[in-house]
């Protein structure tokens, strides 16, 4: 499969006078047409920052300091600001976490959709209206015509997220970056939004990067999974393989931290310690201080190594046995 | 909406009634105007006669009821000094004050908004710091001092600007406007700018604070992520959110600017209602003072109503007359 979007060795830092925090340290990932890539990690691992870096929307003092973001073979990091603007929303769209906050509270849905349309196309009011109605209809909003007149506060959370998705899909983008789009929603609504986005992306062949900390959500929607820890991708592979047989100790720790049925009364697993501060990372493997498998070798930084035909992992001591057992 | 307006009108009546009591009694216990404006030849008999003519010999409460009865018929009494209805005096002078106030408002918004937006976008630059320092100074320095210094600088020292007066006017819809003649504009510039300074400072500070908040909001990031042009984001997506607090505060402030343009009008001898009030107080022209104060109350009530309506237009989350507490 050819990648629509290929992020290579992305570095981003927060630069303030006297202190530079390297928040992304060589993130590489790729996503193919119609593929859904789950990007997981705990808070502060850099997953959201990765999403915003791809779109060049990190707010200062954050800054992309190195690497490439190849969209159809073109590095978006080298584009002029105006070319970048023309790309946003048209080729790379975003959906945000909190639907209460993503829509402008004082503008009608119609205005917001029309602005998004007119950002990239010269179209009249009537045409914009027609397109907006069609887009709202597509994301399952009942009576889209009257909804256009509404203000965001008149819609429920799920409806707002549907509107945001409709806006993201307006220009049939190649890639959608969805930053925890279901986290703020009720569980039942979550399910609806998940299957909606999944269906729409499949139909159009849109590549989707789904950023989340919720493994249950990615398990249900993603094709592949990338796990981030302290500004680096530590494991990538097909979602089922990764969840069944994690190779990186951190991935396993994440999976085991999810409370499961049938374990009532037992003590929940947790990863000891906490993620190191980005300002003060250990030289070697950044997970080593919390890792039960760590050895002297872990004082050096492991590279991303192939692990089987479809996976790769950044670890000197990948959890072989279980993985091999799972591969059989 | 209709229900809301009716409610507000009823409230306004009560406010107006209370004000008539306060104002009337307040003004009528100070001094005796007859002693001030009676000519020096007027002897005691003449004085008594004048007092009786004006009805000032009657008990205060009786005077009040006469006043109230006249008020209900739309008469606010005749000015002692001018001999014509106080209300028509006010309306004669009002256009000058309104012109001054609206020009000040336009200056405050026209200069304050861009400066505030700039300071909000680039808060750490030298220019932004200068803008904020300017707003601080404009807010804190007394208006009369600024007015006098401006006259000293631009009229006395440099001789660029006329120090006082209104200049040429043209009549538009029965009201004299100096805005439309070069000479009038020349005369208008300094007083309007002086009067606008406090509002301008408020606009700058509110705009900057609002910018700092709004430009980091998710909906602005989302707008950017959709590729919407920066100019459109600023002019619509950011601005509409910014204007909400500005309209609220400025609406309140604006009533005060019209009502108490007194200081600026006195300094620049601007022939508006403020100047008229000062003159009226000087000669204890009771009906004129009372009429003016009641007019001011009325204007505040109307302005507040307008602000509420405008506010609901700007912020769809606000519903007028709803059950919100």
XYZ file of C-alpha atoms in Angstrom, chain A residues 12-294:
283
model
C 9.067 19.514 17.596
C 10.084 21.603 20.570
C 8.703 24.198 22.885
C 11.201 26.981 22.758
C 11.172 29.627 25.444
C 14.053 31.838 26.437
C 16.285 29.713 28.618
C 14.430 26.458 28.169
C 13.860 24.222 25.197
C 11.692 21.186 25.676
C 11.956 18.597 22.942
C 8.414 17.287 22.813
C 8.642 15.205 19.641
C 11.863 13.326 19.060
C 11.803 11.748 15.667
C 8.244 10.611 15.200
C 7.726 8.519 12.084
C 4.453 7.117 10.917
C 2.499 6.615 7.753
C -1.070 6.089 6.814
C -2.445 4.685 3.556
C -5.545 5.533 1.554
C -8.637 4.358 3.382
C -6.603 3.207 6.342
C -7.340 4.077 9.944
C -4.280 4.514 12.107
C -4.787 4.621 15.842
C -2.276 6.831 17.636
C -2.274 6.007 21.329
C -0.300 7.074 24.329
C -0.854 8.732 27.655
C -1.156 12.466 28.215
C 2.038 14.233 27.369
C 3.330 11.507 25.080
C 3.105 13.885 22.132
C 0.213 12.343 20.227
C -1.842 15.529 19.976
C 1.270 17.528 19.179
C 2.009 15.105 16.351
C -1.446 15.757 14.928
C -1.052 19.509 15.085
C 2.494 19.370 13.704
C 1.272 17.562 10.608
C -1.104 20.447 9.995
C 1.460 23.019 11.129
C -0.928 24.399 13.689
C 1.046 24.128 16.912
C 0.768 27.380 18.750
C 3.897 29.167 19.901
C 6.181 28.599 21.712
C 5.770 25.161 20.110
C 7.650 24.726 16.852
C 8.448 21.959 14.396
C 12.224 21.820 14.300
C 12.954 18.926 11.985
C 11.713 16.093 9.860
C 9.341 15.764 6.962
C 5.616 15.473 6.540
C 5.109 14.031 3.074
C 1.630 14.325 1.651
C 1.541 12.491 -1.681
C 5.296 12.904 -1.878
C 5.295 16.629 -1.142
C 6.800 17.932 2.082
C 4.174 20.185 3.684
C 6.705 21.566 6.144
C 8.409 23.474 3.341
C 5.254 25.065 1.940
C 4.578 28.781 2.199
C 1.996 29.864 4.762
C -0.603 30.607 2.071
C -0.048 27.241 0.349
C -0.353 25.609 3.740
C -3.644 27.386 4.338
C -4.953 26.098 1.026
C -4.035 22.609 2.149
C -5.744 22.777 5.512
C -9.302 21.614 5.405
C -8.979 20.652 1.751
C -6.298 17.936 1.870
C -5.762 17.530 5.603
C -8.761 18.056 7.846
C -9.063 17.877 11.608
C -11.689 16.909 14.128
C -11.161 18.040 17.684
C -11.814 16.580 21.068
C -14.525 18.703 22.568
C -17.482 19.415 20.282
C -18.639 22.059 22.764
C -15.536 24.048 21.995
C -14.894 23.412 18.302
C -17.790 25.352 16.883
C -17.867 29.101 17.223
C -20.580 29.924 19.783
C -21.726 33.133 18.105
C -21.928 32.051 14.478
C -24.710 30.061 12.874
C -23.866 26.585 11.615
C -24.571 27.895 8.126
C -21.977 30.674 8.445
C -19.355 28.314 9.773
C -19.923 25.789 7.007
C -20.022 28.477 4.336
C -16.737 29.925 5.578
C -15.156 26.482 5.480
C -16.409 26.007 1.915
C -15.365 29.438 0.756
C -11.894 28.982 2.184
C -11.149 26.819 -0.827
C -13.864 27.383 -3.396
C -15.446 30.408 -4.964
C -19.104 29.650 -4.522
C -22.262 31.645 -3.913
C -24.512 31.580 -0.908
C -27.128 29.318 -2.434
C -24.585 26.811 -3.656
C -22.833 26.804 -0.278
C -26.159 26.211 1.379
C -26.940 23.273 -0.881
C -23.558 21.718 -0.237
C -23.876 22.253 3.517
C -27.280 20.607 3.630
C -25.936 17.614 1.709
C -22.957 17.374 4.052
C -25.128 17.529 7.175
C -27.449 14.938 5.706
C -24.501 12.653 5.124
C -23.455 12.667 8.763
C -26.974 11.774 9.802
C -28.294 15.091 11.039
C -32.090 15.156 10.861
C -33.740 18.173 9.227
C -30.417 19.642 8.065
C -32.089 22.676 6.533
C -33.397 23.974 9.813
C -30.181 22.985 11.633
C -28.277 25.394 9.414
C -30.055 28.267 11.117
C -29.063 26.973 14.562
C -26.311 28.151 16.796
C -24.015 25.520 18.316
C -25.522 25.838 21.788
C -28.863 24.703 20.391
C -27.401 21.319 19.429
C -26.456 18.360 21.599
C -22.843 17.270 21.979
C -23.231 14.396 19.553
C -24.915 16.644 16.992
C -22.145 19.193 17.285
C -19.521 16.553 16.708
C -21.476 15.427 13.649
C -21.441 19.021 12.388
C -17.686 19.199 12.986
C -17.259 15.951 11.075
C -19.437 17.275 8.259
C -17.213 20.368 8.074
C -14.062 18.244 8.076
C -15.441 16.160 5.215
C -16.643 19.117 3.103
C -13.691 19.105 0.736
C -13.190 15.327 0.701
C -9.737 15.542 2.301
C -7.036 12.902 1.793
C -6.297 12.706 5.483
C -8.335 13.436 8.573
C -6.620 13.871 11.895
C -9.110 13.160 14.647
C -7.918 14.209 18.079
C -9.914 12.225 20.636
C -13.172 13.069 18.928
C -15.276 10.798 21.090
C -13.691 11.357 24.483
C -16.139 14.045 25.539
C -19.231 12.132 24.410
C -21.585 9.660 26.040
C -20.756 6.042 25.422
C -23.788 5.456 23.214
C -23.033 8.544 21.147
C -19.371 7.487 20.993
C -20.405 4.289 19.254
C -22.516 6.174 16.729
C -19.754 8.654 15.937
C -17.172 5.875 15.656
C -19.132 3.884 13.141
C -20.105 7.053 11.266
C -16.507 8.165 10.822
C -15.363 4.649 10.045
C -18.026 4.259 7.373
C -17.418 7.657 5.765
C -13.671 7.149 5.602
C -14.012 3.662 4.142
C -16.427 4.914 1.472
C -14.239 7.770 0.366
C -10.874 6.188 0.875
C -9.945 8.886 3.340
C -6.950 8.097 5.490
C -7.659 8.676 9.153
C -5.351 9.237 12.075
C -7.326 8.619 15.227
C -5.581 10.049 18.264
C -6.790 8.659 21.556
C -5.778 7.284 24.902
C -8.677 4.851 24.874
C -7.537 1.438 23.709
C -11.088 0.133 23.571
C -11.946 2.780 20.979
C -8.981 2.067 18.697
C -9.501 -1.659 19.030
C -12.898 -1.145 17.462
C -11.983 1.261 14.689
C -8.299 1.197 13.721
C -6.475 -0.963 11.203
C -3.049 -0.227 12.558
C -1.818 1.104 15.816
C 1.080 3.365 16.707
C 1.990 3.646 20.355
C 3.754 6.795 21.537
C 5.803 7.277 24.648
C 7.627 10.445 25.677
C 7.743 11.982 22.223
C 8.639 8.834 20.284
C 6.741 6.069 18.555
C 7.678 2.892 20.395
C 5.626 0.300 18.558
C 3.696 0.087 15.293
C 1.696 -2.762 13.823
C -1.705 -4.150 12.895
C -4.102 -3.420 15.704
C -5.073 -7.005 16.557
C -1.494 -8.267 16.644
C -0.459 -5.411 18.862
C -3.304 -5.837 21.283
C -3.009 -9.628 21.398
C 0.729 -9.785 21.634
C 2.363 -6.484 22.487
C 6.094 -6.527 21.887
C 7.034 -3.363 23.718
C 6.757 -3.573 27.497
C 5.029 -0.184 27.493
C 2.352 -1.365 25.077
C 1.727 -4.347 27.300
C 1.551 -2.094 30.327
C -1.039 0.064 28.576
C -3.177 -2.910 27.651
C -3.002 -4.395 31.098
C -3.991 -1.127 32.675
C -7.413 -1.351 31.075
C -9.843 -2.796 33.595
C -11.323 -5.966 32.131
C -14.327 -8.060 32.913
C -13.804 -11.142 35.010
C -11.097 -9.517 37.040
C -13.300 -8.064 39.704
C -11.732 -8.087 43.119
C -8.240 -8.390 41.713
C -5.854 -5.527 41.966
C -5.734 -3.502 38.751
C -2.461 -3.579 36.896
C -0.622 -0.388 36.556
C 2.676 0.716 35.141
C 4.905 1.730 38.041
C 6.300 5.228 38.086
C 5.308 7.916 35.647
C 6.368 9.275 32.319
C 9.595 11.252 32.641
C 9.396 14.983 32.163
C 10.149 15.898 28.574
C 12.574 18.511 29.788
C 14.581 15.838 31.527
C 14.542 12.624 29.516
C 16.961 9.795 30.264
C 19.614 9.295 27.558
C 18.675 5.779 26.608
C 15.288 4.164 26.305
C 12.924 6.589 27.985
C 10.752 3.766 29.303
C 13.678 1.925 30.937
C 13.218 3.434 34.437
C 9.716 1.945 34.602
C 10.468 -1.278 32.757
C 10.860 -4.624 34.512
C 12.855 -5.999 31.575
C 15.364 -3.175 31.478
